[in-house]
Short mmCIF file of C-alpha atoms and ligand atoms in Angstrom, two decimals:
data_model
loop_
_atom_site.label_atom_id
_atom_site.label_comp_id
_atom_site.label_asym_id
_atom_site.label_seq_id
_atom_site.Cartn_x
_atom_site.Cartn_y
_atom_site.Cartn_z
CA UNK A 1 14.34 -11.60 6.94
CA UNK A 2 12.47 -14.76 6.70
CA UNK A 3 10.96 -16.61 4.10
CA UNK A 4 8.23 -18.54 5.81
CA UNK A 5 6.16 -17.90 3.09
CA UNK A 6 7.58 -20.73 1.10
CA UNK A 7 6.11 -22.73 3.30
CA UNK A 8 8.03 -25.88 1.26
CA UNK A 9 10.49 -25.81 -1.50
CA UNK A 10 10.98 -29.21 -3.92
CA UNK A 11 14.86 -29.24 -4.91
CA UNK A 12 14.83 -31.28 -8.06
CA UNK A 13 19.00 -32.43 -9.20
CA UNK A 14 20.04 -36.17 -9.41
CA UNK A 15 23.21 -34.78 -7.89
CA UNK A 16 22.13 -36.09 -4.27
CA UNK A 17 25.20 -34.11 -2.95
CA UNK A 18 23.11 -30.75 -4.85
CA UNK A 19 20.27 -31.75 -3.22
CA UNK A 20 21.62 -32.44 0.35
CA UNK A 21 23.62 -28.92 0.04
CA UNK A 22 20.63 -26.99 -0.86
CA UNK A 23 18.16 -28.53 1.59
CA UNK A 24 20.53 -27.60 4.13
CA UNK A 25 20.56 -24.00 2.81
CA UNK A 26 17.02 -23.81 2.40
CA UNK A 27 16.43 -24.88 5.82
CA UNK A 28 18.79 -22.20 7.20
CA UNK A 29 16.81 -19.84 5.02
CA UNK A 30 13.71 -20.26 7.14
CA UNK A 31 11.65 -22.07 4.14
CA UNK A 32 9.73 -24.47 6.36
CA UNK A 33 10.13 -27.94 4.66
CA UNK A 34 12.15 -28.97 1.84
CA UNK A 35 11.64 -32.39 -0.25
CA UNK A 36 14.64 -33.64 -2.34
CA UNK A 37 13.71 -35.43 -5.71
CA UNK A 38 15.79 -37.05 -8.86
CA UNK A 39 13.90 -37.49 -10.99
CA UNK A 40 11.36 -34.69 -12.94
CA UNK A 41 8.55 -37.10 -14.15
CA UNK A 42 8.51 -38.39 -10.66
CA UNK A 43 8.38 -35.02 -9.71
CA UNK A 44 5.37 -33.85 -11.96
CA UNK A 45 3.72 -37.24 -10.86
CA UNK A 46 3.64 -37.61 -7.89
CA UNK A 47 4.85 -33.89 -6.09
CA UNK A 48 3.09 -31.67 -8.41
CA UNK A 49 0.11 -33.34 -9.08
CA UNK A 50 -0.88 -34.43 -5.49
CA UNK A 51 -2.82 -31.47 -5.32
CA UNK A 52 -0.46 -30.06 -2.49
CA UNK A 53 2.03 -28.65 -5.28
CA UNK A 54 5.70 -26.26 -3.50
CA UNK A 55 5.74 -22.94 -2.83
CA UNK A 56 9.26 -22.91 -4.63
CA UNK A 57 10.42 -24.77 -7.42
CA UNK A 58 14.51 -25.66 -7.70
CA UNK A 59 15.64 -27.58 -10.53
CA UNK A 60 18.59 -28.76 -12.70
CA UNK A 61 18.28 -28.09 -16.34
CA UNK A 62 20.61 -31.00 -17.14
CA UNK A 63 19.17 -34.43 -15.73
CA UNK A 64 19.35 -37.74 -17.67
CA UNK A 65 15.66 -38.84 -17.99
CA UNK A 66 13.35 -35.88 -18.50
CA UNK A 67 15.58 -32.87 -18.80
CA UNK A 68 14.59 -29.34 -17.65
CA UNK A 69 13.27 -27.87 -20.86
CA UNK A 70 10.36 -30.44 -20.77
CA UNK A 71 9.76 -30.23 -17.00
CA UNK A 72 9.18 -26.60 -17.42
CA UNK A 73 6.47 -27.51 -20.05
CA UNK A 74 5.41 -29.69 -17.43
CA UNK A 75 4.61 -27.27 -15.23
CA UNK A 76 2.95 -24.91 -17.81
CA UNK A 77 0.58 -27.64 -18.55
CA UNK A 78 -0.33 -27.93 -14.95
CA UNK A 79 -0.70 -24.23 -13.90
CA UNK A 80 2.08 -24.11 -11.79
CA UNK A 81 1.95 -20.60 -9.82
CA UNK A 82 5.15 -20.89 -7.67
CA UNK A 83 8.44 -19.59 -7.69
CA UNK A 84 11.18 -21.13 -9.67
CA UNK A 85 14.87 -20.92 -9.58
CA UNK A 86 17.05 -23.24 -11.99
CA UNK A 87 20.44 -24.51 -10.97
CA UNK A 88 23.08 -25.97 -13.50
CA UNK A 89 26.36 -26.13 -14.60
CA UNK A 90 25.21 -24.99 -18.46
CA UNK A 91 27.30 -22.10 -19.84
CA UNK A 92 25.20 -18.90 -19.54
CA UNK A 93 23.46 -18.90 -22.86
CA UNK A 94 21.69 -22.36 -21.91
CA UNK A 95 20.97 -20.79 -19.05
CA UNK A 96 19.25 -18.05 -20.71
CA UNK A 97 17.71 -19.65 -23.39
CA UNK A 98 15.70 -21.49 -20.34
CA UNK A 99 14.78 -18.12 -18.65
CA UNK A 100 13.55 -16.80 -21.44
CA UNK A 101 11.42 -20.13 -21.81
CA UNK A 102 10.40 -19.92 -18.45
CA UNK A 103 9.14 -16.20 -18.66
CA UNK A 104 7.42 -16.35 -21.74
CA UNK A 105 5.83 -18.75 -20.68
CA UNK A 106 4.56 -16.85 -17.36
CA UNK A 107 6.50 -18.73 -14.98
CA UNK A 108 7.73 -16.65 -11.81
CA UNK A 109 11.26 -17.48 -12.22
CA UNK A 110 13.45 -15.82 -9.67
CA UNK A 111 16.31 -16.39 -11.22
CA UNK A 112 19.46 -18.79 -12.17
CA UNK A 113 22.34 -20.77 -9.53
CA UNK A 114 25.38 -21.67 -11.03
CA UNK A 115 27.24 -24.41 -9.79
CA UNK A 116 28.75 -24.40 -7.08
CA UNK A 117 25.72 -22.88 -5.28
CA UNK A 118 26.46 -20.25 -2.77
CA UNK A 119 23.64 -19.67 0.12
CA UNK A 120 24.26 -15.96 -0.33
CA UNK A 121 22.99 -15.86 -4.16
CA UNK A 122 20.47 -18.23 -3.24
CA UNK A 123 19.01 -15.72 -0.50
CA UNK A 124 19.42 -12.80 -2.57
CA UNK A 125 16.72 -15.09 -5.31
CA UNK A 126 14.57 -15.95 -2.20
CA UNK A 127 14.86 -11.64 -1.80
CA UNK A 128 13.06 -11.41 -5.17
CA UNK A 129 9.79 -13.07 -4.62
CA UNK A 130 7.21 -10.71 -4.84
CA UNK A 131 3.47 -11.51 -4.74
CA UNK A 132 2.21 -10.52 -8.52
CA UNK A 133 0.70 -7.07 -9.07
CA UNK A 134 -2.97 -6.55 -10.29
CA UNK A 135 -1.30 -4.97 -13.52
CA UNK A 136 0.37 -8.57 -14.11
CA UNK A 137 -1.76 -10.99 -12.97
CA UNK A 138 -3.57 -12.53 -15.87
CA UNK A 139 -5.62 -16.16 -16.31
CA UNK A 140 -3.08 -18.32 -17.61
CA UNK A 141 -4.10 -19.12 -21.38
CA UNK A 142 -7.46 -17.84 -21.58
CA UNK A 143 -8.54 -17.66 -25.09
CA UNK A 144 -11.38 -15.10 -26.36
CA UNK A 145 -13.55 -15.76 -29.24
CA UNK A 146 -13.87 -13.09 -32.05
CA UNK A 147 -17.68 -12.51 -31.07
CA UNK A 148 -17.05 -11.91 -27.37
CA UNK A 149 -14.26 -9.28 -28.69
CA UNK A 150 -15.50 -7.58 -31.29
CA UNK A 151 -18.58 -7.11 -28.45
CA UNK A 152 -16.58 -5.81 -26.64
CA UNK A 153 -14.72 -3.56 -29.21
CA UNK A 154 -18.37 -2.01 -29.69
CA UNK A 155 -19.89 -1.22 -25.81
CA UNK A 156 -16.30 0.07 -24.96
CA UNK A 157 -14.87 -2.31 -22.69
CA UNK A 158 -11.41 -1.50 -24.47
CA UNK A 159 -9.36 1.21 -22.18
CA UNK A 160 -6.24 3.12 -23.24
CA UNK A 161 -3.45 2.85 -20.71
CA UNK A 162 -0.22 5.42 -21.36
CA UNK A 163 2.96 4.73 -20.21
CA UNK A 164 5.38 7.80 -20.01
CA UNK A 165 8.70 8.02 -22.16
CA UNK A 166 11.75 9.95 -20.79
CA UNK A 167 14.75 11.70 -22.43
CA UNK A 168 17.36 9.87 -21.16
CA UNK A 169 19.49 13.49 -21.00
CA UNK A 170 17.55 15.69 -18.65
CA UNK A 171 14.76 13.19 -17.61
CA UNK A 172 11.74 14.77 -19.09
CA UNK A 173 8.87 13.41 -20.19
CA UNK A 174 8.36 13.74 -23.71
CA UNK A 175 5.54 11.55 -24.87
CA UNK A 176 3.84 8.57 -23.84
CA UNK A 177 2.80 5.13 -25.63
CA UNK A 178 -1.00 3.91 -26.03
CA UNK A 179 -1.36 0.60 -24.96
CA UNK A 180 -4.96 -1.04 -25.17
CA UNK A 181 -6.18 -3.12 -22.38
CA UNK A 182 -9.29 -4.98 -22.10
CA UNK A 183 -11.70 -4.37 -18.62
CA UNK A 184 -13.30 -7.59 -18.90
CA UNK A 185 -16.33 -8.08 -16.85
CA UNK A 186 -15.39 -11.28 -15.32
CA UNK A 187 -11.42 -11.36 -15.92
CA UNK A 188 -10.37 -7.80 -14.44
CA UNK A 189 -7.52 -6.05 -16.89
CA UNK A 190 -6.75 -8.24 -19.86
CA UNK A 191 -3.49 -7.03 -21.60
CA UNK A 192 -2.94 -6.90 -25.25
CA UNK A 193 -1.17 -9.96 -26.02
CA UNK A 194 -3.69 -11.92 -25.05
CA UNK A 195 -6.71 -10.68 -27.72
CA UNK A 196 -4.76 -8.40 -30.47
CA UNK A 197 -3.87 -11.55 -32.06
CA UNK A 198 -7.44 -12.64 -32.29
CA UNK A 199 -8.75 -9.23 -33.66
CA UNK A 200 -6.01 -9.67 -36.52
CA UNK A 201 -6.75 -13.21 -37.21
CA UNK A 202 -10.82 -12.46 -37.13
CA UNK A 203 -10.85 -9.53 -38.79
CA UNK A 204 -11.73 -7.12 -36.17
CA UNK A 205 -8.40 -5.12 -36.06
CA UNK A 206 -9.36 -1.98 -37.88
CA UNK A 207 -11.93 -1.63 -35.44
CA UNK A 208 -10.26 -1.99 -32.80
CA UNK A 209 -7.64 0.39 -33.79
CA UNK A 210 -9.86 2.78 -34.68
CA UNK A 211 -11.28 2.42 -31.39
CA UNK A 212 -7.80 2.99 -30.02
CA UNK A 213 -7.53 6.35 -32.12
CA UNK A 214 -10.62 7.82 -30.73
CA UNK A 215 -9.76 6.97 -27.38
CA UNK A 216 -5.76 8.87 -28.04
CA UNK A 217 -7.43 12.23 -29.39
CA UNK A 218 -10.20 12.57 -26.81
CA UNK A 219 -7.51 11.93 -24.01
CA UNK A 220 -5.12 14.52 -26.16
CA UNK A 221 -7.79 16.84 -25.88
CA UNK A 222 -8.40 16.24 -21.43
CA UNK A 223 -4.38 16.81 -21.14
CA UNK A 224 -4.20 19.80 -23.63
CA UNK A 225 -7.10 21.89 -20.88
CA UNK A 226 -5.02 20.28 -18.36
CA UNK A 227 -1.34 22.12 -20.09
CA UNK A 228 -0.45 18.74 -20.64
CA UNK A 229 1.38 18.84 -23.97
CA UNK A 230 2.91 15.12 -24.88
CA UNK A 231 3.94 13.68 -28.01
CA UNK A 232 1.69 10.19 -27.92
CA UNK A 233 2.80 6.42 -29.67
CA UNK A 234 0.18 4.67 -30.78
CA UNK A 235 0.40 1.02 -31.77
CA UNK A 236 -0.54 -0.26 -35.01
CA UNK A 237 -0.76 -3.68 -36.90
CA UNK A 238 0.86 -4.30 -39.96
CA UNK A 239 -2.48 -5.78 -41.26
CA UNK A 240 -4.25 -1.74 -40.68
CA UNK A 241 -1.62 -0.51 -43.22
CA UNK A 242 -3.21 -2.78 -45.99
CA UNK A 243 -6.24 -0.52 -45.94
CA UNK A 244 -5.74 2.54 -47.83
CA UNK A 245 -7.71 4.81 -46.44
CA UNK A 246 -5.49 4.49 -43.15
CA UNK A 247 -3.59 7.45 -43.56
CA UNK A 248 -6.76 9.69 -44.08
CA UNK A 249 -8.73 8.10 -41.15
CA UNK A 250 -5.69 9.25 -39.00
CA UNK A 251 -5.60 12.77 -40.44
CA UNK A 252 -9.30 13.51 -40.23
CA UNK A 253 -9.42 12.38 -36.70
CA UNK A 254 -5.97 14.67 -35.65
CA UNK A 255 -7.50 17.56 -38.00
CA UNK A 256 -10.98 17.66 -35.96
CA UNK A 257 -9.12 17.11 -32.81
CA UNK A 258 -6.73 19.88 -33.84
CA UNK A 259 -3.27 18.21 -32.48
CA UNK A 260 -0.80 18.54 -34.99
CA UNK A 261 0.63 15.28 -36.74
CA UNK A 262 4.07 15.40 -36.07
CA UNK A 263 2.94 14.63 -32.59
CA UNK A 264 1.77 11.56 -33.05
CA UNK A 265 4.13 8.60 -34.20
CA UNK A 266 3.06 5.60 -34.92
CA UNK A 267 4.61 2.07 -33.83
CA UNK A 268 4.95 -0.96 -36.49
CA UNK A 269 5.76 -4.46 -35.65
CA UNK A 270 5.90 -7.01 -38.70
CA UNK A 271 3.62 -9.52 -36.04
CA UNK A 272 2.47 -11.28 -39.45
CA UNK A 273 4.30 -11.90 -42.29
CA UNK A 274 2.81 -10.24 -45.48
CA UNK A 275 3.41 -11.54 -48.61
CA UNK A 276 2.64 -8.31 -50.07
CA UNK A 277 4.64 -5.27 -48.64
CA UNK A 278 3.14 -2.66 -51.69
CA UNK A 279 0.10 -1.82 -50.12
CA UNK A 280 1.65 -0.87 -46.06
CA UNK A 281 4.40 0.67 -47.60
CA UNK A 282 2.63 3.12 -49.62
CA UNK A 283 0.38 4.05 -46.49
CA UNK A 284 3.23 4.28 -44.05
CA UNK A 285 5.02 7.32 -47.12
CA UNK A 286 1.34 8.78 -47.33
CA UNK A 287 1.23 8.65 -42.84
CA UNK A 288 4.72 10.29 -42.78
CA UNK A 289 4.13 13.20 -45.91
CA UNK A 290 1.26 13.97 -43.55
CA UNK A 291 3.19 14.75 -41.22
CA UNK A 292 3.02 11.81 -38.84
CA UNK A 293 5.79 10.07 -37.25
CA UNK A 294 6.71 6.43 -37.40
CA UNK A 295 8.68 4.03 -34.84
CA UNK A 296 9.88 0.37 -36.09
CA UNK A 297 8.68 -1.22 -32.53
CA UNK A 298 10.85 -4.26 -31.17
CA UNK A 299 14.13 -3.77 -32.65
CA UNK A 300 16.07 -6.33 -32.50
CA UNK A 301 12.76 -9.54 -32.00
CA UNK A 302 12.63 -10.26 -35.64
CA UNK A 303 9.35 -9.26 -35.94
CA UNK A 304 11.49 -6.30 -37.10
CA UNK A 305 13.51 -6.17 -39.54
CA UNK A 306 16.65 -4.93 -41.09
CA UNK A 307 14.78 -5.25 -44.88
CA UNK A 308 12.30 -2.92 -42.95
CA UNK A 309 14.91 -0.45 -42.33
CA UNK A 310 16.26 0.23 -45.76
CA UNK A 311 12.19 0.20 -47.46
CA UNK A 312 10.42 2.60 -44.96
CA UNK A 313 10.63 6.14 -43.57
CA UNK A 314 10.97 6.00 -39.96
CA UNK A 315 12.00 8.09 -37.52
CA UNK A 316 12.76 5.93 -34.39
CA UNK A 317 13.78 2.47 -33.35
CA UNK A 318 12.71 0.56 -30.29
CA UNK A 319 15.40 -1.56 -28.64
CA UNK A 320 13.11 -4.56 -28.09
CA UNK A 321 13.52 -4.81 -23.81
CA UNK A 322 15.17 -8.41 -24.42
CA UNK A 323 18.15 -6.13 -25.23
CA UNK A 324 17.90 -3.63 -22.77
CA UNK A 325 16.43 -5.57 -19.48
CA UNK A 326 19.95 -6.20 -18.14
CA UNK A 327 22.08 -5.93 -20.78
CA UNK A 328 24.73 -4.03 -18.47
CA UNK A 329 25.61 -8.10 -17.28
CA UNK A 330 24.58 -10.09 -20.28
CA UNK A 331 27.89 -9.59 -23.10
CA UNK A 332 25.73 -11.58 -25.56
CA UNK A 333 22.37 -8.99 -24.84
CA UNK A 334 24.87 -6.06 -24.40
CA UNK A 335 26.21 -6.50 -28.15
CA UNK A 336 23.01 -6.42 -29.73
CA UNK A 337 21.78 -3.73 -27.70
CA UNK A 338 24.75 -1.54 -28.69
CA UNK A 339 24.74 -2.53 -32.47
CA UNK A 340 20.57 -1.36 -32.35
CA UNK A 341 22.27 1.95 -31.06
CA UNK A 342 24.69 2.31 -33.67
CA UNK A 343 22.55 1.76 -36.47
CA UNK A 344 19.61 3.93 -34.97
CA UNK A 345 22.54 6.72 -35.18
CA UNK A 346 24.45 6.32 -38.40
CA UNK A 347 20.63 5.94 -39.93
CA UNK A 348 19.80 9.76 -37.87
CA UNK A 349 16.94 7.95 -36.05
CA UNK A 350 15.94 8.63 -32.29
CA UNK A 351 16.38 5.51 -30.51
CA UNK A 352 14.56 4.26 -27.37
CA UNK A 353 15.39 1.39 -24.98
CA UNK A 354 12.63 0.07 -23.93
CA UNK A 355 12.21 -2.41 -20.58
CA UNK A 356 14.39 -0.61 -18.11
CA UNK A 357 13.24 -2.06 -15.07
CA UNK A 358 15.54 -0.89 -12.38
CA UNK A 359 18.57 1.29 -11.76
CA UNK A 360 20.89 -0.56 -13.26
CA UNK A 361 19.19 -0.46 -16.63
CA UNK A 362 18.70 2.94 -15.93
CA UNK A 363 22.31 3.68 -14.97
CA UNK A 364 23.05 1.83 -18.00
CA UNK A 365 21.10 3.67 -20.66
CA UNK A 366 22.52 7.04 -19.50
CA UNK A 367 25.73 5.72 -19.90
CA UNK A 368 25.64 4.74 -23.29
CA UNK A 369 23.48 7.66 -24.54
CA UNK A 370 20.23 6.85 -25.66
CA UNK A 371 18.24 9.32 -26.69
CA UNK A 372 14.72 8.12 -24.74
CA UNK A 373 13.57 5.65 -22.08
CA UNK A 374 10.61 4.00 -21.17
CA UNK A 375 9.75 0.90 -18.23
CA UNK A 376 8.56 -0.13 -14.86
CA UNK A 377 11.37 1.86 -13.43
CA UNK A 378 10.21 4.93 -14.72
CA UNK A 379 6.99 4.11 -14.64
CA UNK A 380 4.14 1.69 -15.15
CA UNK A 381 1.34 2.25 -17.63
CA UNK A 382 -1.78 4.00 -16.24
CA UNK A 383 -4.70 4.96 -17.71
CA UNK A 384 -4.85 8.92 -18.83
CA UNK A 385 -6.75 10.57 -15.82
CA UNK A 386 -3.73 9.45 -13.64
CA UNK A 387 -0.89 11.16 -16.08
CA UNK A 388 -1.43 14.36 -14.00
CA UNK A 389 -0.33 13.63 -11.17
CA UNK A 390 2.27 11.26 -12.12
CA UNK A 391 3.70 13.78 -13.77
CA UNK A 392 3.71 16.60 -10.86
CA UNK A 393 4.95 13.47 -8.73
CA UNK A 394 7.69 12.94 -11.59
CA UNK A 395 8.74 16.55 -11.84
CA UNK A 396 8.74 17.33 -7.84
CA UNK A 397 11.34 14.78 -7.29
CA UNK A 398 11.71 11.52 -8.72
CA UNK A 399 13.40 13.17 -11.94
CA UNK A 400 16.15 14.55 -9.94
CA UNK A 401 16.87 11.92 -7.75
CA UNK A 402 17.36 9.78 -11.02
CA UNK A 403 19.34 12.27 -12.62
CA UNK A 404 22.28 12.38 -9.92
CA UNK A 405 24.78 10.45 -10.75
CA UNK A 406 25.19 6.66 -10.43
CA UNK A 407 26.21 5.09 -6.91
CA UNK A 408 30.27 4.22 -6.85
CA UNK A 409 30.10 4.89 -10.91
P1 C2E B 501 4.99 -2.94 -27.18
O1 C2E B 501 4.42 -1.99 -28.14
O2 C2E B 501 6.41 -3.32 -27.35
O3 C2E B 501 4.73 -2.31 -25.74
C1 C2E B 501 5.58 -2.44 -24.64
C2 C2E B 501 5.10 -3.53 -23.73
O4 C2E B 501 6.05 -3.71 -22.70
C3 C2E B 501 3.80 -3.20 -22.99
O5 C2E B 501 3.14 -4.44 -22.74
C4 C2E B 501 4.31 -2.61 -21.69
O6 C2E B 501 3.37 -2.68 -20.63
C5 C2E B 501 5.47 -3.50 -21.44
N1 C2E B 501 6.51 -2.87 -20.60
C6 C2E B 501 6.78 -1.57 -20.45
N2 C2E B 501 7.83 -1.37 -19.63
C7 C2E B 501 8.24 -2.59 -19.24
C8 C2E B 501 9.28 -3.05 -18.37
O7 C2E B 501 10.06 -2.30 -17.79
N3 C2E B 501 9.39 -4.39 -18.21
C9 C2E B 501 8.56 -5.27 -18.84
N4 C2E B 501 8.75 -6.57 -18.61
N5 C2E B 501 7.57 -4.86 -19.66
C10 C2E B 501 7.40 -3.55 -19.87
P2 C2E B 501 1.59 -4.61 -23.06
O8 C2E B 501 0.84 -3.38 -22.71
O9 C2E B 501 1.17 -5.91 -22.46
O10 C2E B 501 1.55 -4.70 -24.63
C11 C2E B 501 2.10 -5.77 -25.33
C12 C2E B 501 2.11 -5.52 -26.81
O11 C2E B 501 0.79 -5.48 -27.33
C13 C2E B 501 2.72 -4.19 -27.20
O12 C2E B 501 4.11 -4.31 -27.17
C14 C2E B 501 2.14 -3.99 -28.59
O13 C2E B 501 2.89 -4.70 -29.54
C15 C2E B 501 0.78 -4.65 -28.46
N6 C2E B 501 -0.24 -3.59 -28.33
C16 C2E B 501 -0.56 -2.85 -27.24
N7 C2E B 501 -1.54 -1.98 -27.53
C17 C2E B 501 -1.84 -2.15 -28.84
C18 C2E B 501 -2.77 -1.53 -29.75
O14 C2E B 501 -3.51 -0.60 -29.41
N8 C2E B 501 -2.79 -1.98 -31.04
C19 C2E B 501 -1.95 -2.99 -31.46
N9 C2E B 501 -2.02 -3.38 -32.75
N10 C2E B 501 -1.05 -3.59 -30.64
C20 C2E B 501 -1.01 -3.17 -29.35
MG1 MG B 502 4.92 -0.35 -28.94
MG1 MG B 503 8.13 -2.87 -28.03
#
């Protein structure tokens, strides 16, 4: 294996013996050239900004001038579209706490060397680089305005994407979740994160969830002539439950559509705080006396809460994936992720981990009995039309070959 296509690699420690050690092991890696630096402002200066910026990005979290926190803000201001791998001696929660910075902040990290580096971690991170997928590639920052959304709200440029949901027991597919995704003209697929936050803050969410509600029941009705029968999530701001004609909307549009309520569940996440919790709790009793289903999405963020728990009806939690992702080698992440569990039972809910990404997650949800799954390793989300043959796909082997039992377990 070679890894020629880090053409160079900056190694950023003011331990020169880390950075002689790792340029050696670089080198032996096959990654063409390798400059050494001690310094991170002189690295943003002059490496980074020179127009010619690394392939790969090593770097000590604990230096004495500008630490690592504030060079990775560095590199978010400048766009950096590399790979990144952070050594340090930090105990592991530092660690994390700058992975997590790192990601949310759309940073390719790779992935963390403790010190003493050994050359065989360091190639399995090299492993890891993979070029970004259409489904994840997104302009860095790009902020919409409320006119160019709402626009687009109204000519249909917003698509539903499903993403299936497994019982963790048998490996069936039981339901998918709606996610909304934006087909912009010039930017390709824009994901949710990047204009829901506008439509609540401009006053165009109703809109656009009713949008998203038309969109669910006509694809309900494509899979129903197809035999596809799915329970389907559909995700909802806290700011629709203020209106109270909510539950009717949803109830008319199930009625003429004729899929039955209990079906459908719908996901909450407290994303603003509301002064006033009257008003969405009385829609979210009048949603679930009609029938429909409700999920407390995130479990676990704090955009969730316990308080939420105790006031409303619902019938499921979602493990937030920061508590599932990996949580088989994280004790910290493993604790929360089995106290979520806990609760979800002794409260009779159904519980879902969400974010399993690979085997090992997937290993690991069996293992401690969770009722559903849902992630990249079961699948990505894809818009309706495509649900058919995922699903033969799903049912002519992949379910069994997940459902043998766990390698050396
Ligand atoms: P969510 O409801 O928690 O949805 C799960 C998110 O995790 C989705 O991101 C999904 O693509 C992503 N995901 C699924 N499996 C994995 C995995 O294995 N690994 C990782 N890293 N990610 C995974 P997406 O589609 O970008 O949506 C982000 C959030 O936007 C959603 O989080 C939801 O809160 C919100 N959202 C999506 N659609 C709608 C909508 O129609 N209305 C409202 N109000 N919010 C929506
Ligand atoms: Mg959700
Ligand atoms: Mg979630």
């Amino acid at each position: 294996m070679t890894y020629a296509m880090y053409s160079w690699a900056l190694v950023l420690d003011d331990d020169p013996f880390v950075q002689k050690t790792l340029s050696r092991m670089l080198l032996k890696l096959d990654v063409r050239d390798v400059v050494t630096c001690g310094n991170a402002e002189l690295a943003l200066a002059t490496i980074i900004d020179s127009g010619n910026s690394p392939d790969l990005v090593l770097f000590d979290l604990n230096m004495p001038e500008m630490d690592g926190i504030e060079f990775v803000r560095g590199l978010v201001e400048r766009q950096y579209s590399g790979g990144l791998i952070i050594i340090s001696g930090e105990d592991e929660r530092v660690l994390n706490a700058a992975a997590i910075l790192a990601r949310e902040h759309r940073l390719t990290l790779l992935g963390q060397l403790v010190k003493p580096v050994s050359s065989s971690t360091l190639r399995k991170l090299l492993e890891k680089w993979v070029p970004k997928s259409v489904e994840e590639h997104q302009p860095i920052s790009r902020i919409y305005s409320p006119q160019e959304l709402q626009q687009a709200i109204q000519t249909g440029e917003l698509v539903n994407f499903y993403q299936p949901i497994v019982a963790v027991s048998s490996g069936q597919c039981v339901g998918v979740e709606t996610l909304v995704r934006w087909r912009h003209p010039r930017d390709g697929l824009v994901m949710p994160n990047n204009f829901i936050g506008v439509a609540e803050e401009h006053g165009l969410i109703d809109e656009l969830t009713h949008a998203v509600l038309r969109g669910v029941f006509t694809q309900i009705a494509e899979w129903e002539r197809s035999l596809i029968h799915l329970r389907v999530a559909i995700n909802v701001s806290m700011i629709n439950l203020v209106s109270l004609s909510f539950p009717d909307i949803v109830a008319h549009l199930a009625k003429d559509a004729g899929v039955a309520p209990r079906r459908i569940k719908l996901e909450v996440t407290e994303t603003q705080l509301l002064e006033d919790l009257r008003a969405p709790l009385d829609v979210l009793v009048r949603l679930r006396l009609k029938g429909f289903r409700l999920s407390i999405d995130d479990f676990g963020t704090g955009h969730s809460s316990l308080a939420q728990l105790r006031d409303i009806p619902f019938d499921q939690i979602k493990i937030d994936r920061g508590f599932v992702h990996r949580a088989w080698a994280d004790n910290t992440v493993r604790a929360i992720y089995d106290a979520s569990l806990n609760l979800s039972r002794q409260l009779g809910f159904e519980a879902v981990a969400e974010g399993v990404e690979d085997r090992a997650d997937w290993d690991f949800v069996r293992k401690t009995g969770c009722d559903l799954a849902q992630g990249y390793f079961i699948s990505r989300p894809m818009p309706g039309e495509q649900l058919a043959q995922w699903l033969s796909a799903w049912e002519s082997g992949v379910r069994q070959e997940l459902m043998t039992s766990t390698k050396g377990a």
